[in-house]
XYZ file of N, CA, C and O in Angstrom:
664
model
N -41.061 -68.321 -49.086
C -39.710 -67.911 -48.707
C -39.800 -66.696 -47.784
O -40.622 -65.814 -47.969
N -38.915 -66.648 -46.804
C -38.890 -65.570 -45.825
C -38.309 -64.312 -46.457
O -37.245 -64.337 -47.069
N -39.014 -63.186 -46.311
C -38.545 -61.935 -46.922
C -37.343 -61.338 -46.200
O -36.663 -60.478 -46.740
N -37.088 -61.767 -44.946
C -35.928 -61.267 -44.202
C -34.685 -62.116 -44.434
O -33.626 -61.818 -43.902
N -34.801 -63.205 -45.214
C -33.650 -64.080 -45.462
C -32.936 -63.648 -46.742
O -33.552 -63.386 -47.754
N -31.620 -63.569 -46.654
C -30.769 -63.221 -47.789
C -29.680 -64.288 -47.921
O -29.491 -65.113 -47.035
N -28.954 -64.248 -49.040
C -27.863 -65.199 -49.253
C -26.577 -64.450 -49.513
O -26.538 -63.494 -50.285
N -25.534 -64.888 -48.836
C -24.185 -64.394 -49.071
C -23.574 -65.359 -50.087
O -23.393 -66.539 -49.804
N -23.281 -64.875 -51.308
C -22.868 -65.755 -52.395
C -21.372 -65.594 -52.653
O -20.878 -64.491 -52.874
N -20.674 -66.736 -52.630
C -19.249 -66.785 -52.963
C -19.101 -67.471 -54.319
O -19.828 -68.415 -54.623
N -18.129 -67.050 -55.136
C -17.939 -67.634 -56.472
C -16.505 -68.096 -56.640
O -15.577 -67.483 -56.143
N -16.363 -69.214 -57.359
C -15.057 -69.788 -57.725
C -14.124 -69.903 -56.526
O -13.130 -69.196 -56.424
N -14.439 -70.813 -55.613
C -13.621 -70.948 -54.424
C -13.452 -72.385 -53.984
O -13.891 -73.322 -54.657
N -12.792 -72.565 -52.854
C -12.583 -73.872 -52.244
C -13.076 -73.835 -50.811
O -12.930 -72.829 -50.124
N -13.628 -74.971 -50.389
C -14.090 -75.113 -49.015
C -13.402 -76.334 -48.428
O -13.423 -77.414 -49.027
N -12.790 -76.129 -47.257
C -12.077 -77.209 -46.586
C -12.943 -77.724 -45.444
O -13.344 -76.967 -44.568
N -13.211 -79.032 -45.481
C -14.029 -79.658 -44.449
C -13.166 -80.671 -43.719
O -12.580 -81.566 -44.330
N -13.074 -80.543 -42.391
C -12.280 -81.470 -41.599
C -11.864 -80.832 -40.288
O -12.284 -79.737 -39.947
N -11.017 -81.541 -39.564
C -10.529 -81.059 -38.287
C -9.200 -80.348 -38.509
O -8.270 -80.938 -39.073
N -9.081 -79.098 -38.042
C -7.812 -78.386 -38.216
C -6.671 -79.094 -37.495
O -6.841 -79.633 -36.407
N -5.517 -79.116 -38.129
C -4.325 -79.733 -37.535
C -4.150 -81.199 -37.895
O -3.154 -81.811 -37.547
N -5.126 -81.785 -38.576
C -4.998 -83.186 -38.988
C -4.938 -83.248 -40.503
O -5.271 -82.290 -41.203
N -4.533 -84.375 -40.988
C -4.456 -84.553 -42.454
C -5.753 -85.121 -43.005
O -5.866 -85.325 -44.206
N -6.719 -85.358 -42.135
C -7.997 -85.911 -42.561
C -8.961 -84.763 -42.872
O -9.673 -84.272 -42.001
N -8.953 -84.304 -44.109
C -9.850 -83.232 -44.519
C -10.248 -83.430 -45.968
O -9.639 -84.206 -46.703
N -11.268 -82.737 -46.360
C -11.824 -82.839 -47.702
C -11.827 -81.456 -48.330
O -12.216 -80.479 -47.690
N -11.383 -81.349 -49.557
C -11.381 -80.073 -50.279
C -12.534 -80.105 -51.270
O -12.626 -81.017 -52.093
N -13.393 -79.118 -51.169
C -14.530 -79.037 -52.066
C -14.394 -77.749 -52.871
O -14.284 -76.664 -52.307
N -14.357 -77.872 -54.178
C -14.296 -76.689 -55.043
C -15.703 -76.364 -55.523
O -16.512 -77.255 -55.751
N -15.973 -75.072 -55.654
C -17.311 -74.676 -56.085
C -17.236 -73.511 -57.053
O -16.303 -72.715 -57.032
N -18.235 -73.454 -57.922
C -18.395 -72.327 -58.835
C -19.176 -71.205 -58.151
O -18.862 -70.042 -58.295
N -20.180 -71.643 -57.379
C -21.012 -70.684 -56.654
C -21.506 -71.344 -55.370
O -21.989 -72.474 -55.396
N -21.357 -70.635 -54.231
C -21.757 -71.195 -52.934
C -22.537 -70.122 -52.178
O -22.020 -69.042 -51.901
N -23.805 -70.404 -51.843
C -24.648 -69.436 -51.135
C -24.802 -69.809 -49.674
O -25.099 -70.950 -49.343
N -24.576 -68.838 -48.808
C -24.733 -69.035 -47.366
C -25.918 -68.179 -46.925
O -25.879 -66.954 -47.064
N -26.987 -68.801 -46.377
C -28.162 -68.010 -45.986
C -27.939 -67.268 -44.661
O -27.218 -67.737 -43.790
N -28.538 -66.088 -44.556
C -28.543 -65.335 -43.300
C -29.857 -64.552 -43.229
O -30.490 -64.282 -44.232
N -30.245 -64.240 -42.000
C -31.503 -63.537 -41.772
C -31.189 -62.105 -41.352
O -30.336 -61.868 -40.502
N -31.897 -61.160 -41.957
C -31.712 -59.751 -41.604
C -32.230 -59.510 -40.191
O -33.258 -60.074 -39.796
N -31.533 -58.678 -39.413
C -32.027 -58.383 -38.059
C -33.303 -57.549 -38.133
O -33.532 -56.811 -39.088
N -34.119 -57.681 -37.107
C -35.359 -56.900 -37.041
C -35.010 -55.430 -36.842
O -34.170 -55.087 -36.021
N -35.652 -54.578 -37.586
C -35.415 -53.137 -37.488
C -36.426 -52.564 -36.514
O -37.631 -52.778 -36.649
N -35.913 -51.841 -35.498
C -36.814 -51.237 -34.530
C -36.875 -49.738 -34.773
O -35.995 -49.156 -35.393
N -37.916 -49.146 -34.268
C -38.102 -47.714 -34.425
C -36.999 -46.970 -33.672
O -36.748 -47.232 -32.501
N -36.358 -46.041 -34.346
C -35.211 -45.343 -33.779
C -35.611 -44.444 -32.614
O -34.892 -44.313 -31.637
N -36.780 -43.842 -32.684
C -37.187 -42.866 -31.677
C -37.970 -43.461 -30.506
O -38.643 -42.739 -29.800
N -37.906 -44.762 -30.286
C -38.638 -45.337 -29.168
C -37.921 -45.083 -27.843
O -38.550 -45.078 -26.805
N -36.620 -44.874 -27.881
C -35.861 -44.634 -26.659
C -36.006 -43.170 -26.261
O -35.695 -42.266 -27.028
N -36.488 -42.942 -25.051
C -36.741 -41.575 -24.571
C -35.445 -40.776 -24.491
O -35.445 -39.568 -24.723
N -34.326 -41.443 -24.187
C -33.042 -40.747 -24.068
C -32.592 -40.118 -25.382
O -31.812 -39.177 -25.373
N -33.074 -40.638 -26.509
C -32.618 -40.128 -27.802
C -33.578 -39.112 -28.416
O -33.315 -38.596 -29.497
N -34.681 -38.828 -27.737
C -35.639 -37.862 -28.282
C -35.087 -36.443 -28.191
O -34.381 -36.107 -27.239
N -35.423 -35.609 -29.164
C -34.976 -34.208 -29.086
C -35.688 -33.475 -27.947
O -36.801 -33.835 -27.556
N -35.035 -32.448 -27.451
C -35.538 -31.682 -26.310
C -36.912 -31.084 -26.604
O -37.776 -31.055 -25.730
N -37.122 -30.639 -27.832
C -38.394 -30.000 -28.190
C -39.571 -30.971 -28.081
O -40.698 -30.553 -27.814
N -39.333 -32.256 -28.256
C -40.395 -33.257 -28.135
C -40.769 -33.498 -26.678
O -41.898 -33.868 -26.373
N -39.808 -33.299 -25.785
C -40.024 -33.582 -24.366
C -40.787 -32.473 -23.648
O -41.462 -32.731 -22.655
N -40.683 -31.258 -24.149
C -41.302 -30.111 -23.474
C -42.819 -30.249 -23.477
O -43.437 -30.458 -24.509
N -43.404 -30.167 -22.281
C -44.859 -30.186 -22.150
C -45.517 -31.534 -22.391
O -46.728 -31.598 -22.546
N -44.756 -32.606 -22.417
C -45.324 -33.926 -22.656
C -46.052 -34.436 -21.413
O -45.634 -34.186 -20.285
N -47.155 -35.170 -21.617
C -47.904 -35.764 -20.515
C -47.396 -37.159 -20.168
O -47.769 -37.706 -19.129
N -46.568 -37.736 -21.036
C -46.030 -39.074 -20.795
C -45.051 -39.021 -19.621
O -44.148 -38.168 -19.599
N -45.201 -39.899 -18.624
C -44.321 -39.845 -17.442
C -42.834 -40.008 -17.780
O -42.000 -39.316 -17.205
N -42.507 -40.898 -18.714
C -41.102 -41.097 -19.066
C -40.511 -39.858 -19.742
O -39.389 -39.464 -19.457
N -41.269 -39.268 -20.632
C -40.785 -38.054 -21.319
C -40.682 -36.880 -20.352
O -39.752 -36.087 -20.427
N -41.637 -36.776 -19.451
C -41.602 -35.711 -18.446
C -40.376 -35.869 -17.543
O -39.678 -34.897 -17.234
N -40.109 -37.112 -17.127
C -38.942 -37.376 -16.278
C -37.650 -37.045 -17.021
O -36.728 -36.455 -16.446
N -37.575 -37.410 -18.293
C -36.375 -37.114 -19.082
C -36.198 -35.611 -19.250
O -35.080 -35.090 -19.181
N -37.288 -34.882 -19.466
C -37.218 -33.420 -19.584
C -36.649 -32.803 -18.309
O -35.718 -31.992 -18.356
N -37.198 -33.205 -17.154
C -36.729 -32.655 -15.880
C -35.287 -33.072 -15.592
O -34.528 -32.314 -14.986
N -34.905 -34.269 -16.008
C -33.525 -34.725 -15.803
C -32.561 -33.873 -16.619
O -31.514 -33.457 -16.142
N -32.927 -33.612 -17.883
C -32.027 -32.841 -18.757
C -31.837 -31.409 -18.279
O -30.753 -30.855 -18.398
N -32.904 -30.784 -17.765
C -32.712 -29.417 -17.267
C -32.189 -29.433 -15.835
O -31.612 -28.453 -15.379
N -32.373 -30.551 -15.142
C -31.940 -30.649 -13.743
C -30.438 -30.722 -13.577
O -29.898 -30.211 -12.585
N -29.747 -31.351 -14.508
C -28.289 -31.490 -14.382
C -27.592 -30.128 -14.439
O -26.770 -29.824 -13.565
N -27.889 -29.255 -15.425
C -27.243 -27.931 -15.395
C -27.634 -27.098 -14.165
O -26.797 -26.399 -13.596
N -28.902 -27.196 -13.746
C -29.340 -26.450 -12.565
C -28.581 -26.934 -11.335
O -28.111 -26.136 -10.521
N -28.451 -28.251 -11.204
C -27.736 -28.790 -10.037
C -26.264 -28.403 -10.059
O -25.666 -28.184 -9.005
N -25.690 -28.297 -11.240
C -24.287 -27.872 -11.339
C -24.114 -26.452 -10.809
O -23.190 -26.179 -10.040
N -25.029 -25.566 -11.194
C -24.964 -24.183 -10.720
C -25.147 -24.124 -9.204
O -24.406 -23.428 -8.494
N -26.117 -24.873 -8.692
C -26.368 -24.872 -7.245
C -25.169 -25.429 -6.489
O -24.765 -24.886 -5.447
N -24.560 -26.497 -7.002
C -23.384 -27.073 -6.331
C -22.200 -26.106 -6.343
O -21.441 -26.042 -5.379
N -22.049 -25.345 -7.424
C -20.985 -24.338 -7.474
C -21.241 -23.259 -6.417
O -20.323 -22.825 -5.721
N -22.508 -22.852 -6.289
C -22.838 -21.843 -5.280
C -22.649 -22.382 -3.858
O -22.254 -21.636 -2.961
N -22.926 -23.659 -3.650
C -22.700 -24.277 -2.333
C -21.200 -24.339 -2.025
O -20.780 -24.192 -0.870
N -20.391 -24.506 -3.049
C -18.942 -24.604 -2.845
C -18.347 -23.284 -2.343
O -17.311 -23.294 -1.665
N -18.984 -22.166 -2.656
C -18.437 -20.866 -2.249
C -18.361 -20.730 -0.728
O -17.277 -20.493 -0.192
N -19.464 -20.888 0.004
C -19.320 -20.764 1.463
C -18.532 -21.922 2.081
O -17.906 -21.752 3.128
N -18.539 -23.064 1.432
C -17.796 -24.196 1.988
C -16.287 -24.043 1.791
O -15.511 -24.726 2.442
N -15.902 -23.173 0.879
C -14.465 -23.031 0.610
C -13.743 -22.218 1.674
O -12.522 -22.277 1.794
N -14.504 -21.442 2.443
C -13.883 -20.673 3.537
C -13.472 -21.613 4.649
O -14.203 -22.508 5.042
N -12.280 -21.386 5.161
C -11.832 -22.206 6.295
C -11.323 -21.293 7.404
O -10.868 -20.177 7.157
N -11.388 -21.776 8.597
C -10.902 -21.032 9.762
C -9.377 -21.059 9.740
O -8.763 -21.916 9.102
N -8.737 -20.135 10.481
C -7.268 -20.042 10.432
C -6.542 -21.346 10.782
O -5.556 -21.680 10.165
N -7.007 -22.090 11.735
C -6.309 -23.317 12.133
C -6.962 -24.579 11.576
O -6.646 -25.673 11.979
N -7.873 -24.383 10.654
C -8.570 -25.512 10.061
C -7.792 -25.986 8.830
O -7.173 -25.189 8.134
N -7.829 -27.271 8.574
C -7.102 -27.824 7.437
C -7.632 -27.316 6.115
O -8.798 -26.954 5.989
N -6.750 -27.311 5.126
C -7.092 -26.794 3.811
C -8.153 -27.654 3.113
O -8.983 -27.155 2.380
N -8.108 -28.960 3.358
C -9.022 -29.889 2.684
C -10.046 -30.489 3.644
O -10.569 -31.562 3.411
N -10.343 -29.792 4.713
C -11.211 -30.352 5.755
C -12.664 -30.520 5.301
O -13.389 -31.327 5.851
N -13.090 -29.779 4.293
C -14.495 -29.829 3.898
C -14.728 -30.649 2.637
O -15.838 -30.650 2.104
N -13.719 -31.360 2.169
C -13.891 -32.174 0.965
C -14.894 -33.293 1.207
O -15.751 -33.565 0.370
N -14.797 -33.938 2.372
C -15.710 -35.041 2.672
C -17.158 -34.563 2.702
O -18.045 -35.187 2.113
N -17.408 -33.431 3.372
C -18.787 -32.938 3.427
C -19.258 -32.476 2.049
O -20.434 -32.634 1.705
N -18.373 -31.923 1.231
C -18.738 -31.545 -0.142
C -19.119 -32.753 -0.975
O -20.104 -32.724 -1.724
N -18.342 -33.832 -0.865
C -18.668 -35.074 -1.575
C -19.991 -35.653 -1.081
O -20.799 -36.138 -1.876
N -20.212 -35.591 0.203
C -21.453 -36.101 0.774
C -22.660 -35.315 0.248
O -23.690 -35.899 -0.112
N -22.527 -34.001 0.170
C -23.610 -33.163 -0.365
C -23.879 -33.527 -1.822
O -25.037 -33.674 -2.239
N -22.815 -33.698 -2.613
C -22.975 -34.068 -4.024
C -23.673 -35.421 -4.161
O -24.602 -35.570 -4.963
N -23.254 -36.401 -3.372
C -23.837 -37.751 -3.455
C -25.318 -37.716 -3.078
O -26.157 -38.320 -3.756
N -25.646 -36.989 -2.016
C -27.048 -36.891 -1.600
C -27.882 -36.203 -2.688
O -28.969 -36.672 -3.047
N -27.353 -35.126 -3.240
C -28.073 -34.372 -4.273
C -28.303 -35.243 -5.507
O -29.418 -35.335 -6.027
N -27.258 -35.896 -5.977
C -27.372 -36.736 -7.178
C -28.323 -37.903 -6.942
O -29.132 -38.242 -7.811
N -28.256 -38.525 -5.772
C -29.162 -39.642 -5.475
C -30.610 -39.173 -5.380
O -31.516 -39.893 -5.806
N -30.836 -37.990 -4.815
C -32.194 -37.447 -4.785
C -32.714 -37.181 -6.200
O -33.877 -37.473 -6.508
N -31.850 -36.644 -7.072
C -32.251 -36.418 -8.460
C -32.572 -37.740 -9.157
O -33.567 -37.848 -9.888
N -31.737 -38.751 -8.955
C -31.968 -40.061 -9.583
C -33.254 -40.693 -9.069
O -34.048 -41.232 -9.848
N -33.471 -40.624 -7.753
C -34.705 -41.175 -7.181
C -35.915 -40.399 -7.688
O -36.947 -40.986 -8.032
N -35.791 -39.077 -7.748
C -36.889 -38.246 -8.251
C -37.232 -38.571 -9.695
O -38.407 -38.620 -10.070
N -36.225 -38.809 -10.518
C -36.470 -39.180 -11.913
C -37.214 -40.508 -11.976
O -38.161 -40.670 -12.737
N -36.785 -41.459 -11.165
C -37.448 -42.763 -11.129
C -38.895 -42.623 -10.658
O -39.799 -43.269 -11.197
N -39.134 -41.776 -9.659
C -40.495 -41.556 -9.167
C -41.365 -40.917 -10.245
O -42.549 -41.233 -10.357
N -40.783 -40.003 -11.023
C -41.544 -39.389 -12.116
C -41.876 -40.417 -13.198
O -42.992 -40.432 -13.721
N -40.896 -41.259 -13.546
C -41.121 -42.271 -14.580
C -42.209 -43.257 -14.186
O -42.980 -43.706 -15.028
N -42.273 -43.590 -12.911
C -43.250 -44.572 -12.429
C -44.515 -43.921 -11.880
O -45.314 -44.587 -11.230
N -44.677 -42.628 -12.105
C -45.849 -41.851 -11.671
C -46.085 -41.917 -10.165
O -47.222 -41.837 -9.704
N -45.018 -42.060 -9.388
C -45.130 -42.032 -7.930
C -45.213 -40.575 -7.462
O -46.006 -40.243 -6.599
N -44.378 -39.726 -8.060
C -44.414 -38.285 -7.757
C -45.235 -37.596 -8.841
O -45.219 -38.007 -10.000
N -45.969 -36.540 -8.492
C -46.756 -35.831 -9.510
C -45.845 -35.187 -10.559
O -44.797 -34.643 -10.230
N -46.259 -35.277 -11.803
C -45.466 -34.729 -12.902
C -45.281 -33.228 -12.812
O -44.293 -32.688 -13.292
N -46.248 -32.524 -12.188
C -46.138 -31.065 -12.072
C -45.017 -30.666 -11.109
O -44.444 -29.594 -11.233
N -44.710 -31.524 -10.125
C -43.609 -31.245 -9.196
C -42.269 -31.357 -9.900
O -41.359 -30.592 -9.617
N -42.163 -32.317 -10.792
C -40.899 -32.551 -11.475
C -39.791 -32.813 -10.473
O -39.978 -33.502 -9.467
N -38.636 -32.253 -10.741
C -37.502 -32.344 -9.813
C -37.262 -31.012 -9.114
O -36.244 -30.828 -8.448
N -38.227 -30.091 -9.244
C -38.068 -28.753 -8.665
C -37.982 -28.794 -7.153
O -37.308 -27.954 -6.555
N -38.660 -29.727 -6.524
C -38.639 -29.793 -5.059
C -37.235 -30.107 -4.548
O -36.841 -29.634 -3.497
N -36.462 -30.886 -5.313
C -35.084 -31.212 -4.905
C -34.208 -29.973 -5.022
O -33.426 -29.665 -4.118
N -34.350 -29.250 -6.141
C -33.560 -28.026 -6.322
C -33.936 -26.987 -5.262
O -33.061 -26.282 -4.740
N -35.222 -26.903 -4.935
C -35.666 -25.953 -3.895
C -35.059 -26.306 -2.547
O -34.607 -25.425 -1.809
N -35.056 -27.590 -2.228
C -34.454 -28.053 -0.980
C -32.973 -27.670 -0.919
O -32.486 -27.172 0.112
N -32.261 -27.851 -2.015
C -30.831 -27.518 -2.031
C -30.616 -26.000 -1.989
O -29.626 -25.541 -1.421
N -31.509 -25.227 -2.573
C -31.391 -23.763 -2.479
C -31.631 -23.292 -1.049
O -30.968 -22.358 -0.588
N -32.554 -23.914 -0.348
C -32.780 -23.580 1.070
C -31.541 -23.939 1.883
O -31.107 -23.175 2.757
N -30.950 -25.101 1.572
C -29.705 -25.494 2.237
C -28.601 -24.476 1.955
O -27.851 -24.084 2.847
N -28.511 -24.015 0.705
C -27.523 -23.006 0.319
C -27.747 -21.710 1.087
O -26.793 -21.119 1.608
N -28.982 -21.282 1.181
C -29.301 -20.064 1.922
C -28.911 -20.207 3.396
O -28.289 -19.302 3.974
N -29.233 -21.341 3.994
C -28.874 -21.582 5.394
C -27.358 -21.599 5.568
O -26.825 -21.076 6.558
N -26.655 -22.161 4.604
C -25.189 -22.209 4.663
C -24.597 -20.802 4.581
O -23.682 -20.465 5.334
N -25.121 -19.969 3.675
C -24.656 -18.581 3.576
C -24.934 -17.818 4.866
O -24.071 -17.085 5.362
N -26.133 -17.987 5.414
C -26.476 -17.278 6.645
C -25.594 -17.740 7.801
O -25.149 -16.921 8.613
N -25.327 -19.019 7.878
C -24.488 -19.545 8.961
C -23.046 -19.062 8.816
O -22.415 -18.678 9.798
N -22.539 -19.038 7.594
C -21.156 -18.587 7.374
C -20.994 -17.095 7.651
O -19.914 -16.637 8.007
N -22.054 -16.331 7.475
C -21.986 -14.894 7.721
C -22.393 -14.524 9.145
O -22.545 -13.345 9.456
N -22.592 -15.518 9.987
C -22.854 -15.267 11.395
C -24.259 -14.829 11.716
O -24.519 -14.304 12.805
N -25.204 -15.022 10.826
C -26.578 -14.579 11.058
C -27.199 -15.295 12.255
O -27.847 -14.668 13.078
N -27.010 -16.587 12.356
C -27.620 -17.353 13.443
C -27.002 -16.999 14.800
O -27.689 -16.993 15.814
N -25.701 -16.686 14.819
C -25.063 -16.273 16.082
C -25.619 -14.935 16.546
O -25.900 -14.732 17.719
N -25.783 -13.982 15.621
C -26.352 -12.683 15.964
C -27.793 -12.830 16.410
O -28.238 -12.169 17.342
N -28.542 -13.716 15.753
C -29.931 -13.942 16.108
C -30.042 -14.527 17.508
O -30.891 -14.112 18.295
N -29.156 -15.447 17.849
C -29.209 -16.047 19.189
C -28.780 -15.033 20.255
O -29.279 -15.062 21.374
N -27.843 -14.115 19.938
C -27.445 -13.076 20.888
C -28.583 -12.106 21.152
O -28.807 -11.682 22.272
N -29.331 -11.774 20.101
C -30.457 -10.853 20.253
C -31.533 -11.511 21.120
O -32.092 -10.876 22.008
N -31.827 -12.762 20.906
C -32.826 -13.467 21.720
C -32.343 -13.634 23.150
O -33.133 -13.645 24.075
N -31.018 -13.772 23.346
C -30.455 -13.979 24.672
C -30.556 -12.693 25.486
O -30.776 -12.710 26.690
N -30.390 -11.544 24.826
C -30.420 -10.257 25.516
C -31.818 -9.865 25.959
O -31.989 -9.068 26.866
N -32.835 -10.402 25.327
C -34.218 -10.026 25.674
C -34.675 -10.648 26.931
O -34.531 -11.353 27.673
């Protein structure tokens, strides 16, 4: 007998056999009626990397765990960087529309998120080195943020004027 098979037992009942809506049916009364069923296979709860605790992911050599670790810390970091990018983008010129930079802000977010997703996939499949993690994406966005701040504060215009005067 299979150890995963159990019986659902009904007592003192009636069972109707036939086609619903017709008068052609049979009534069967029973004292005890057992219906067999098989228990589902139980899988290990902690096999899914997404459900592992953060402490298990830290310092792991497994590519999937390493990717999950970088993903979990990458989302808050990217949120902070995107907030900082929004600061210089929120300034508008006097005759510029109030919502003129929404499209470019959405584009920056989409590019950043897609780079993070691709980077996670590369880490999981060992295409990118595990030591790099997703830090290269955050570094790229911080350089973009720095360039945006410098451009908004007129650094590049002053630099070009100084080179022009020489």
